[in-house]
mmCIF file of C-alpha atoms in Angstrom:
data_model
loop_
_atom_site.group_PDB
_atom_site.id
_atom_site.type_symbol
_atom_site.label_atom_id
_atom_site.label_comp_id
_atom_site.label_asym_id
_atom_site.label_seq_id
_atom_site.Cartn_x
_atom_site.Cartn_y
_atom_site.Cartn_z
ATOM 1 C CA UNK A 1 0.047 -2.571 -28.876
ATOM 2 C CA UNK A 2 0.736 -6.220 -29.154
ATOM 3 C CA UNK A 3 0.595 -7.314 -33.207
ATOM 4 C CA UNK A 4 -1.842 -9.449 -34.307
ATOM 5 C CA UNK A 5 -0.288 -13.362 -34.935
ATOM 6 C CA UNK A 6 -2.674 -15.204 -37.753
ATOM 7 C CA UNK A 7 -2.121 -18.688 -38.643
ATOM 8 C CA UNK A 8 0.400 -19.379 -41.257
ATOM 9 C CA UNK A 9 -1.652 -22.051 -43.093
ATOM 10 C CA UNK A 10 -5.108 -20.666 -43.042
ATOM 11 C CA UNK A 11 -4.745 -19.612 -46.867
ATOM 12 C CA UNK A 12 -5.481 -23.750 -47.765
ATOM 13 C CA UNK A 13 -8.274 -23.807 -45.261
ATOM 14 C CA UNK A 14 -11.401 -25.107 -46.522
ATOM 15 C CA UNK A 15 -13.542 -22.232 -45.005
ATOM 16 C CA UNK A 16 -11.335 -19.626 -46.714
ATOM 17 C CA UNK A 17 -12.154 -21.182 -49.979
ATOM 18 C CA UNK A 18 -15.856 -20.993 -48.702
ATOM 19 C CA UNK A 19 -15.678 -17.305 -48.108
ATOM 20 C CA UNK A 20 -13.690 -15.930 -50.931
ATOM 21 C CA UNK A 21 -10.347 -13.524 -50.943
ATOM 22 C CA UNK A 22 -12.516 -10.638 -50.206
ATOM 23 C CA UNK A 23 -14.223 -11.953 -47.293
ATOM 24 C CA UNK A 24 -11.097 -13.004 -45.973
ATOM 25 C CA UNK A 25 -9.161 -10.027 -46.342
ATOM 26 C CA UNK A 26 -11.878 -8.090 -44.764
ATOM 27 C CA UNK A 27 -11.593 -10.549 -41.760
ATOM 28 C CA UNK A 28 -8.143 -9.874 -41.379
ATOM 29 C CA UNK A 29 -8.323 -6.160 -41.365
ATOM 30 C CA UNK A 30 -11.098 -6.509 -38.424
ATOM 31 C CA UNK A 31 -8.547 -8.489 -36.756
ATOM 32 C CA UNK A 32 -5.979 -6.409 -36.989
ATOM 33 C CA UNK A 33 -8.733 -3.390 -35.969
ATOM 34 C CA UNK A 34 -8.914 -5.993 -32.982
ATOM 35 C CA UNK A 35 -5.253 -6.498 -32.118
ATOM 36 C CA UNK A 36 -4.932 -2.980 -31.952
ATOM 37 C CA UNK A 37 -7.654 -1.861 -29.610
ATOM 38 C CA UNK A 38 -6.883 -4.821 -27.669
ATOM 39 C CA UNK A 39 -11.049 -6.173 -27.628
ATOM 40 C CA UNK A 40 -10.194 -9.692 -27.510
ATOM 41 C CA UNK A 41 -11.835 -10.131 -30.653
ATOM 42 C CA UNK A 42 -15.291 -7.932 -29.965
ATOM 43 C CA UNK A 43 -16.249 -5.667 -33.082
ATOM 44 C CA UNK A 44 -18.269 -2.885 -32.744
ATOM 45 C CA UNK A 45 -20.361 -2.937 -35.681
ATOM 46 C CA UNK A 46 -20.532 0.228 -36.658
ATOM 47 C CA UNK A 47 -16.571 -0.542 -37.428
ATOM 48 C CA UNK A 48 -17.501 -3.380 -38.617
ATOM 49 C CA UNK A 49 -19.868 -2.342 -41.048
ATOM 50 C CA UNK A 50 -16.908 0.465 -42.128
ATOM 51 C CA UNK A 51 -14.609 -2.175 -43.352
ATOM 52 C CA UNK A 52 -16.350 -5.371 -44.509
ATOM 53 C CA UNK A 53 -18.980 -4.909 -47.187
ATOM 54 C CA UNK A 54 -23.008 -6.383 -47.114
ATOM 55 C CA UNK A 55 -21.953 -9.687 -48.919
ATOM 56 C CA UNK A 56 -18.923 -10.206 -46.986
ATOM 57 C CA UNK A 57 -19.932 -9.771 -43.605
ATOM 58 C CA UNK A 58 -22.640 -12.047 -44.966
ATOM 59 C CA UNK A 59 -20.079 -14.442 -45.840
ATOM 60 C CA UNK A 60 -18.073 -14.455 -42.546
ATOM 61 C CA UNK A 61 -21.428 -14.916 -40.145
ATOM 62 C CA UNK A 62 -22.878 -17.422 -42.289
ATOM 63 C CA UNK A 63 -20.945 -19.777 -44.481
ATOM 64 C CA UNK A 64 -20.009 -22.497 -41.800
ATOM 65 C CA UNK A 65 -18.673 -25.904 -42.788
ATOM 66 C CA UNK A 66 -21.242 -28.469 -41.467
ATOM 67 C CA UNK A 67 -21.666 -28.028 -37.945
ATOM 68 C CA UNK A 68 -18.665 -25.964 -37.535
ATOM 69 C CA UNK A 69 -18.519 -22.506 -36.319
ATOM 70 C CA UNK A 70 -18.625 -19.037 -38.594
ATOM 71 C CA UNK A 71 -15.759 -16.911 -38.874
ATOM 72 C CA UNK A 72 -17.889 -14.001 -37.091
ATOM 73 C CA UNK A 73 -20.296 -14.527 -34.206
ATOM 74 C CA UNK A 74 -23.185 -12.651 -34.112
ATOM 75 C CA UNK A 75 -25.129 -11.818 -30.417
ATOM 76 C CA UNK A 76 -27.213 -15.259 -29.607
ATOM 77 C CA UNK A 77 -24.127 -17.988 -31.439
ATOM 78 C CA UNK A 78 -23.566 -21.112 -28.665
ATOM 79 C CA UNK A 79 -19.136 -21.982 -29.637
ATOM 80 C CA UNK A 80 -16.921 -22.869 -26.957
ATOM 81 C CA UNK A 81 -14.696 -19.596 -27.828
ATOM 82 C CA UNK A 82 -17.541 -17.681 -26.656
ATOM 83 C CA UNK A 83 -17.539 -19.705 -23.147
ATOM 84 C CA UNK A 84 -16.605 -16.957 -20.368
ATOM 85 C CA UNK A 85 -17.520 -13.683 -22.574
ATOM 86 C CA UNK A 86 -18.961 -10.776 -21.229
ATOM 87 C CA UNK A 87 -21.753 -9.732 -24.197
ATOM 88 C CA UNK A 88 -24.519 -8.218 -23.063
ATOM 89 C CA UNK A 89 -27.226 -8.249 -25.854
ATOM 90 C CA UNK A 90 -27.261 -4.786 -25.654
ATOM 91 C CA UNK A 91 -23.487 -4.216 -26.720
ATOM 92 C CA UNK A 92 -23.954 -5.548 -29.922
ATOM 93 C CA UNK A 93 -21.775 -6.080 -32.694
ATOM 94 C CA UNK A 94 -19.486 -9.587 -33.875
ATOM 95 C CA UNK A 95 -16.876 -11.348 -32.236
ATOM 96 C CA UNK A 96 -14.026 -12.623 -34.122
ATOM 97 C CA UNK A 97 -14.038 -16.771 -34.033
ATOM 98 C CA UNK A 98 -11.135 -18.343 -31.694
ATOM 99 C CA UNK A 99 -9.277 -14.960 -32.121
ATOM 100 C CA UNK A 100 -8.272 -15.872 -28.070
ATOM 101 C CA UNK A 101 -6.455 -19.217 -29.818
ATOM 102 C CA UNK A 102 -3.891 -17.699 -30.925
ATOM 103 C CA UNK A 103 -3.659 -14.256 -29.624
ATOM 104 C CA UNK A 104 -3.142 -12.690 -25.801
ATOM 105 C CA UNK A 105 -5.973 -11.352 -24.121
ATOM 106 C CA UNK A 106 -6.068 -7.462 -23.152
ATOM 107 C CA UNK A 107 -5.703 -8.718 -19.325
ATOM 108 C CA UNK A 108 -2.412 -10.852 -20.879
ATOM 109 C CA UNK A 109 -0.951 -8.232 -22.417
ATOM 110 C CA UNK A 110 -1.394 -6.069 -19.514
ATOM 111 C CA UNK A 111 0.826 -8.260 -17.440
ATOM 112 C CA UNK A 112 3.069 -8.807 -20.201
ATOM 113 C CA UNK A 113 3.597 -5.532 -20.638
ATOM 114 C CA UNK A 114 4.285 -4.239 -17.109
ATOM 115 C CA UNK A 115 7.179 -7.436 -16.972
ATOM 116 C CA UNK A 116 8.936 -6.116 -19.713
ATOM 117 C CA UNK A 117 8.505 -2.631 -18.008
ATOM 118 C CA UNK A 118 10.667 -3.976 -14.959
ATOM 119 C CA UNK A 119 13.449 -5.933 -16.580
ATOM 120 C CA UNK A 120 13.891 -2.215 -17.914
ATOM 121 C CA UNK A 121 13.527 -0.600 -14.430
ATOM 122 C CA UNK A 122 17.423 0.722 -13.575
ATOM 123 C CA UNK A 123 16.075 1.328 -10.206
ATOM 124 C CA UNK A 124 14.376 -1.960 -9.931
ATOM 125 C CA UNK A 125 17.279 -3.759 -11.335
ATOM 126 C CA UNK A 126 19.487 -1.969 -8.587
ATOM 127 C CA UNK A 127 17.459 -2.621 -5.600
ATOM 128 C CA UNK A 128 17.142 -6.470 -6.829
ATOM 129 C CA UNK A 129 20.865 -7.107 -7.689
ATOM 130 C CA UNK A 130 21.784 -5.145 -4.183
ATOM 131 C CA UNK A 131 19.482 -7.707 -2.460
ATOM 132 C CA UNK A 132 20.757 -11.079 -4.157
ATOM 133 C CA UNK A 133 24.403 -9.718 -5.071
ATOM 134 C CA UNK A 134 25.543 -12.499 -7.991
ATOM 135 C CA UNK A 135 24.031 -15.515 -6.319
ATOM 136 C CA UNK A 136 21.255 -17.364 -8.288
ATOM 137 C CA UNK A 137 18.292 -17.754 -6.288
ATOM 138 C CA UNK A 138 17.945 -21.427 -7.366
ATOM 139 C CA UNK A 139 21.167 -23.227 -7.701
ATOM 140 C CA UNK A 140 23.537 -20.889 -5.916
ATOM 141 C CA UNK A 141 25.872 -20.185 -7.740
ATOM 142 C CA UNK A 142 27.661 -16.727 -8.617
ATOM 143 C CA UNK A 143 26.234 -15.647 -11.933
ATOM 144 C CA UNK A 144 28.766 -13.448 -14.524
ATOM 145 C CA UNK A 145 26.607 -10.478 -15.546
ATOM 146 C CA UNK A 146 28.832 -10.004 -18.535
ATOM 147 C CA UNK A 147 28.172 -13.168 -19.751
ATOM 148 C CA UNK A 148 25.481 -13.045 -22.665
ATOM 149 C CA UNK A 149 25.343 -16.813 -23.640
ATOM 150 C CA UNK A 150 26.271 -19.622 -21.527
ATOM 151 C CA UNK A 151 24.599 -20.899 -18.302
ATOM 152 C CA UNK A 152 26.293 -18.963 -15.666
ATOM 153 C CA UNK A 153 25.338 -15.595 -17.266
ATOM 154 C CA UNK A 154 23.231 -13.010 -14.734
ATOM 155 C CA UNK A 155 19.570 -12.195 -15.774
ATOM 156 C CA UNK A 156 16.573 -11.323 -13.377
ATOM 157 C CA UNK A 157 13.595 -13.681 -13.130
ATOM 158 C CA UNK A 158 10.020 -13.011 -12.484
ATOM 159 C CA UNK A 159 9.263 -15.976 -9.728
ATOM 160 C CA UNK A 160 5.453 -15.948 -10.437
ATOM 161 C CA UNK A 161 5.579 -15.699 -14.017
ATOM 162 C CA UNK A 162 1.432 -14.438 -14.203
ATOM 163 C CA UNK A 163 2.534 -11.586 -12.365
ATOM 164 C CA UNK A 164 4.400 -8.284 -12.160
ATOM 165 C CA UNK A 165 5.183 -7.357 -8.597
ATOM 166 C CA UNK A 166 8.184 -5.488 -8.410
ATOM 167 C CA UNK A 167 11.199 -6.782 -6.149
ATOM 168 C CA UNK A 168 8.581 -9.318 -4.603
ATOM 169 C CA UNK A 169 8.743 -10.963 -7.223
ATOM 170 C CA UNK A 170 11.938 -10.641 -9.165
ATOM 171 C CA UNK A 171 15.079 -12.591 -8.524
ATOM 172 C CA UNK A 172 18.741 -12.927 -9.914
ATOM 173 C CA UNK A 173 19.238 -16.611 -11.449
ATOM 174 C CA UNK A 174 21.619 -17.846 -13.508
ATOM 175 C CA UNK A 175 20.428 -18.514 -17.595
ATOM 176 C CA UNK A 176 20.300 -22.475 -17.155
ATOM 177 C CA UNK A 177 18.270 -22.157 -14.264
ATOM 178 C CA UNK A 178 15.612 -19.530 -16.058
ATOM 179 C CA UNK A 179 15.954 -20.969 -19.108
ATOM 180 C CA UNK A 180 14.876 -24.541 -17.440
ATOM 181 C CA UNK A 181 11.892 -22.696 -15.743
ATOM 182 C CA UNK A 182 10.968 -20.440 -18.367
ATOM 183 C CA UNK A 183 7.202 -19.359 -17.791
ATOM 184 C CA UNK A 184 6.693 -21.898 -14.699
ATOM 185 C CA UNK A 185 6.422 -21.837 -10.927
ATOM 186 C CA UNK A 186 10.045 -23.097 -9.296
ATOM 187 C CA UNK A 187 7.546 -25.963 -7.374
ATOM 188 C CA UNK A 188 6.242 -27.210 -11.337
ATOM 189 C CA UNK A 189 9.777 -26.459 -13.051
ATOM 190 C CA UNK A 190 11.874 -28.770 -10.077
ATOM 191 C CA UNK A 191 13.537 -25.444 -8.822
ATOM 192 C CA UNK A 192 13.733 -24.588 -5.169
ATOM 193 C CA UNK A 193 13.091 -20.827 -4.257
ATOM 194 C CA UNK A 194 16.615 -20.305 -1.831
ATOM 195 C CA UNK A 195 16.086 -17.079 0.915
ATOM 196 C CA UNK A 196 18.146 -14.059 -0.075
ATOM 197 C CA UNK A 197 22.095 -14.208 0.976
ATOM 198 C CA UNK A 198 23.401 -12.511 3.820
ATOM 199 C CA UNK A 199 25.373 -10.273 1.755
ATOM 200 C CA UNK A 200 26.710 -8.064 4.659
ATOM 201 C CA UNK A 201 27.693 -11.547 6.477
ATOM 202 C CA UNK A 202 29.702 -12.594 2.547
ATOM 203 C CA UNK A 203 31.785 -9.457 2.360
ATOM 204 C CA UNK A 204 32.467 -9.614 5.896
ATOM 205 C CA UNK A 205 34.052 -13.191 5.763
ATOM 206 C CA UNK A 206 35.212 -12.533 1.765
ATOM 207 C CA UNK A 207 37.302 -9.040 2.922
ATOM 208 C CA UNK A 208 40.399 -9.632 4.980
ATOM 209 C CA UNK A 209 40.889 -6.813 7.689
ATOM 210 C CA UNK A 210 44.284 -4.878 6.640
ATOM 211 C CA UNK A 211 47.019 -5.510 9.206
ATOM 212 C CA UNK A 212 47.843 -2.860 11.249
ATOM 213 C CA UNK A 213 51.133 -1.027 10.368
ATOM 214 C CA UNK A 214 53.185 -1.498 13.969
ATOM 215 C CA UNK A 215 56.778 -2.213 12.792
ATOM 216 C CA UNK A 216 59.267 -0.748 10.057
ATOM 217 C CA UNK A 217 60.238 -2.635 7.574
ATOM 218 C CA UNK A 218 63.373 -5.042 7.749
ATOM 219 C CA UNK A 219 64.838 -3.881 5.144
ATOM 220 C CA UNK A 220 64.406 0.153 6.384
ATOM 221 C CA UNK A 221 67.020 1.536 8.410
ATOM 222 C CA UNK A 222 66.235 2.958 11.595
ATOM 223 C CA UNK A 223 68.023 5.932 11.334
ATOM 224 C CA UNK A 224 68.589 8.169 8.186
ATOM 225 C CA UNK A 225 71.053 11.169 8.550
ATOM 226 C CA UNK A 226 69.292 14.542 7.989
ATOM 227 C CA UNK A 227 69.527 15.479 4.122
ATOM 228 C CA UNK A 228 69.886 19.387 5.646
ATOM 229 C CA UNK A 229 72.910 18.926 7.577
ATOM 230 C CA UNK A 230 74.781 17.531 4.598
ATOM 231 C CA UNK A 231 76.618 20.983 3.120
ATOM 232 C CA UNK A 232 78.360 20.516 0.460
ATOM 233 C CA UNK A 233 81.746 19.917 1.388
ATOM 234 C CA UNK A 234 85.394 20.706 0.096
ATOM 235 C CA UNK A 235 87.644 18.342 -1.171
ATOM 236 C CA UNK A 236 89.691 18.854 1.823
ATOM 237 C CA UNK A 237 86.956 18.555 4.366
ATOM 238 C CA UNK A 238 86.312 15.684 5.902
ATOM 239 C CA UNK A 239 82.443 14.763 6.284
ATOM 240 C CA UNK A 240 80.810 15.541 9.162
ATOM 241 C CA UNK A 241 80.419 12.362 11.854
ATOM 242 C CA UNK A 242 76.789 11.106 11.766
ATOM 243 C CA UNK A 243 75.183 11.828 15.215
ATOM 244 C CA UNK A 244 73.279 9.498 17.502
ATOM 245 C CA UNK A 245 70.323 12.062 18.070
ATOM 246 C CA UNK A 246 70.088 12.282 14.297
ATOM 247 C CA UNK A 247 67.332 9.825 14.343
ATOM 248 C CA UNK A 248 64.217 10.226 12.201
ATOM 249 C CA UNK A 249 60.789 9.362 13.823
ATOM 250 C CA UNK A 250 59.172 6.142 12.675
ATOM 251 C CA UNK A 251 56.282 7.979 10.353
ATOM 252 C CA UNK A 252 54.170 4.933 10.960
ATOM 253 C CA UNK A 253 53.438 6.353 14.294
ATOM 254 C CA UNK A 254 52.362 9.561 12.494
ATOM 255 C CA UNK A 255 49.763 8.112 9.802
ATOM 256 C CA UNK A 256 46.179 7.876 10.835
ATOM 257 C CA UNK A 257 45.308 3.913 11.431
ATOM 258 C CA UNK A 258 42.697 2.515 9.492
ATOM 259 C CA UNK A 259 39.429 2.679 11.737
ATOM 260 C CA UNK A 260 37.958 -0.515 10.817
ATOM 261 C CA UNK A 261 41.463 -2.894 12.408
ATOM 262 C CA UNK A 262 40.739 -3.188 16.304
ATOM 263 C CA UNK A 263 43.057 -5.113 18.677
ATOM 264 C CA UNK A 264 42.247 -8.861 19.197
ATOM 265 C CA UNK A 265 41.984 -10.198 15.623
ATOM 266 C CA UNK A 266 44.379 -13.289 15.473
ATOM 267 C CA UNK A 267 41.728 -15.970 13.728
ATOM 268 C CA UNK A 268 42.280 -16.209 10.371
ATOM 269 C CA UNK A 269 39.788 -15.158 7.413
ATOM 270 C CA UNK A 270 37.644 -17.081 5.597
ATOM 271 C CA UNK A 271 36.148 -16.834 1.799
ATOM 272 C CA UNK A 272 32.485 -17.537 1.133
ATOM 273 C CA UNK A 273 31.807 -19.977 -1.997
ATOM 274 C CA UNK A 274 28.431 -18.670 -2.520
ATOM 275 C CA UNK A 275 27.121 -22.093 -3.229
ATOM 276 C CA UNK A 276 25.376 -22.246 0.016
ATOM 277 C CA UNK A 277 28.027 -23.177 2.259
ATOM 278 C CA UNK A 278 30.815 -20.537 3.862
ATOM 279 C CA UNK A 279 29.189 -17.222 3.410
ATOM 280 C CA UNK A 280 26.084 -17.950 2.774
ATOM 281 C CA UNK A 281 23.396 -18.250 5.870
ATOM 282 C CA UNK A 282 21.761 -21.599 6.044
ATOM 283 C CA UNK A 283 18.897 -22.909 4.115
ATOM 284 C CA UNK A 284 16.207 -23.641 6.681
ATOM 285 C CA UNK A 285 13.654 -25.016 3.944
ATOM 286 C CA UNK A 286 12.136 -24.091 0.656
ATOM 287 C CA UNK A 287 11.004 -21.308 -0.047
ATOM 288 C CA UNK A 288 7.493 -21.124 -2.036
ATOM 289 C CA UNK A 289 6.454 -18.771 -4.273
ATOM 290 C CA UNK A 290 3.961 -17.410 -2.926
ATOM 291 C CA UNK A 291 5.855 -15.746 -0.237
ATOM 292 C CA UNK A 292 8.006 -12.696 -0.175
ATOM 293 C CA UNK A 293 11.369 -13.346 -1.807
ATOM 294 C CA UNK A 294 12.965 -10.431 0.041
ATOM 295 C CA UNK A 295 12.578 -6.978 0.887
ATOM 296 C CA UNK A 296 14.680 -4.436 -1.808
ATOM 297 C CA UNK A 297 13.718 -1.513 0.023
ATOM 298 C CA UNK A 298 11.229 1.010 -1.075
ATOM 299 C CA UNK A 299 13.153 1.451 -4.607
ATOM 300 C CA UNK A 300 12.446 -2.153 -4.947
ATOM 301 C CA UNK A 301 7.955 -1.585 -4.548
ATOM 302 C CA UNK A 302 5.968 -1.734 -7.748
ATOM 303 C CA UNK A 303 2.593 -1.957 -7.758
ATOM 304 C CA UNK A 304 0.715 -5.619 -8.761
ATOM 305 C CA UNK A 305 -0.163 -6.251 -12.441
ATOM 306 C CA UNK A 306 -1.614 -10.040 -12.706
ATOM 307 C CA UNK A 307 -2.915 -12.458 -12.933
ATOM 308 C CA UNK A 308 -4.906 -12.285 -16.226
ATOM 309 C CA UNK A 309 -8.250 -14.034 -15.825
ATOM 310 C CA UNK A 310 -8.382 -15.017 -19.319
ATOM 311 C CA UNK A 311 -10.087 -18.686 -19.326
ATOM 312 C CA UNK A 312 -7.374 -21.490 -20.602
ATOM 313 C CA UNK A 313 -7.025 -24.718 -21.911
ATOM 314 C CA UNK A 314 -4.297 -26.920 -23.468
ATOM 315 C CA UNK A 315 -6.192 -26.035 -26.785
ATOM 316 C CA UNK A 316 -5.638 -22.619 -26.570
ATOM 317 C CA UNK A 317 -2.582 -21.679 -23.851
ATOM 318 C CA UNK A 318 -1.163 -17.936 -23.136
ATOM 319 C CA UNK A 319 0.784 -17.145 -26.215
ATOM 320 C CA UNK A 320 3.166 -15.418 -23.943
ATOM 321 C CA UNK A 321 3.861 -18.405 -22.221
ATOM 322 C CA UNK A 322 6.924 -20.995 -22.588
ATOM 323 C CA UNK A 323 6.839 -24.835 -21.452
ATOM 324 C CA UNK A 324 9.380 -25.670 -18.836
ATOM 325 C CA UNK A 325 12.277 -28.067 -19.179
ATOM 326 C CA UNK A 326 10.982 -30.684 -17.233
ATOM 327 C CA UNK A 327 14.341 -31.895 -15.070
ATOM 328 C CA UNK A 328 17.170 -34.309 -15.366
ATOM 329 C CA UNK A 329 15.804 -37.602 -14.135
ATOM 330 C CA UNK A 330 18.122 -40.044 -12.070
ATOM 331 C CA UNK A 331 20.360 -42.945 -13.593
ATOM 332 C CA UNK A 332 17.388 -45.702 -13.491
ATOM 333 C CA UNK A 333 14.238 -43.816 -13.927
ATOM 334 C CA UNK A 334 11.775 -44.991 -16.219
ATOM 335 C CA UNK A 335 10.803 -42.453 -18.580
#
């Protein structure tokens, strides 16, 4: 249930005056009746009729100031929050004015709703961090999951922020890079979408192979006499002369050899950065997106939630959504 937001200055406004307290506090009760059943602002009217008395729902579909619009539509009202709507004569009832303006459709919500679902998803989380490791999908860089605060720390990012998609559309980035995109494509935030590191090609090249165990140590002797064979011997005895065929066997020979050293590695080891260079497979362009960001497997498949078809303006945006950072322009630029 998303909560209901009102504006925080509509007790000086001049139409509340119009109306009265009672009027008004009956509106607000039918929007939070609203909120909560997710109508986008449609009143039945026998609820309708429950909570606001005659003379206020009088009020609230009549008292307009000039040519403005009532607080309550009525079937047959021309308003551009109305523009879009789906009301049949037949349905009936009121429609909360502009309630759209400042609060997310049901279709919004939806989507809302199933994103916050799979930045909770264990398994989803799993199959995405085993598919990017700690490489941001936008800068490159390895990301510090621990980290809670600055720029480098790990979160997941939904790549098409209208939609939830599962792994298709969830990658690891770094917190300056989401924070800089925030509810934006990577094409409108300046980001580039990188393909998905070869991870098994990284651990390869960040791993050195153990050497295989052919000598003894220096500093080992090659023969140790045999701890059995020294009795314990008399002050007059003389100890017993340490014999050539007393010779231990090198255990090294005994000791299973690690399965993953063959013969004919001499060249040396090399560590990935992770910044797109050594251990990282080439960029071969940008990445939009629109297309698949990588497969997780099947523990990384979620079905599609999105995109709300809510009409929009710049009047009344997505409440959910956050302007991007626009970014860093060059030394020279005119702003």
């Amino acid at each position: 249930m998303p909560w209901l937001r009102l504006n925080d200055v509509g007790y000086d406004d001049p139409l509340v005056h119009a109306v009265g307290n009672s009027a008004y506090g009956a509106l607000t009760r039918l929007k939070q009746y609203a909120s909560a059943q997710r109508t986008d602002g449609w009143l039945p009217a026998l609820k309708t009729r429950q909570i606001a008395t005659r003379r206020e729902l009088k009020a609230l579909t009549n008292v307009r100031l000039g040519d403005g619009p009532p607080m309550l539509h009525q079937p047959g009202d021309e308003c551009r929050c109305l523009e879009g709507k789906k009301w049949p004569e037949a349905l009936g009832g009121y429609w909360v004015h502009a309630f759209l303006d400042e609060n997310p459709s049901r279709a919004e919500n939806d989507v809302h709703r199933a994103k916050t679902r799979e930045l909770k998803d264990k398994e989803l989380r799993a199959a995405v961090k085993g598919r990017d490791g700690m490489f941001c999908r936008y800068c490159g860089i390895t990301v510090k999951w621990a980290d809670r605060k600055t720029p480098a720390g790990g979160v997941l990012d939904h790549v098409d922020p209208k939609i939830a998609a599962g792994a298709d559309n969830l990658v690891v980035a770094c917190r300056g890079c989401n924070g800089r995109k925030k509810d934006c494509t990577p094409e409108a935030a300046g980001l580039i979408l990188l393909p998905p590191p070869n991870l098994a090609a990284i651990n390869a090249e960040s791993t050195p192979d153990q050497p295989p165990i052919t000598d003894r140590s220096p500093d080992r002797p090659e023969t140790d006499p045999d701890p059995a064979q020294n009795t314990t011997q008399t002050e007059n005895q003389a100890p017993p002369a340490e014999s050539d065929t007393n010779t231990r066997p090198d255990p090294a020979q005994n000791q299973p050899q690690n399965p993953m050293i063959t013969d004919g590695i001499t060249d040396a080891m090399t560590t990935g950065t992770g910044r797109g260079r050594d251990g990282v497979a080439p960029q071969t362009g940008p990445t939009t997106y629109r297309d698949r960001v990588g497969d997780a497997g099947p523990n990384g498949h979620r079905p599609t939630v999105g995109p709300a078809d809510t009409p929009r303006d710049q009047l009344a945006p997505n409440p959910y959504t956050r302007t991007a950072t626009p970014p860093p322009q060059p030394p020279g630029h005119p702003r």
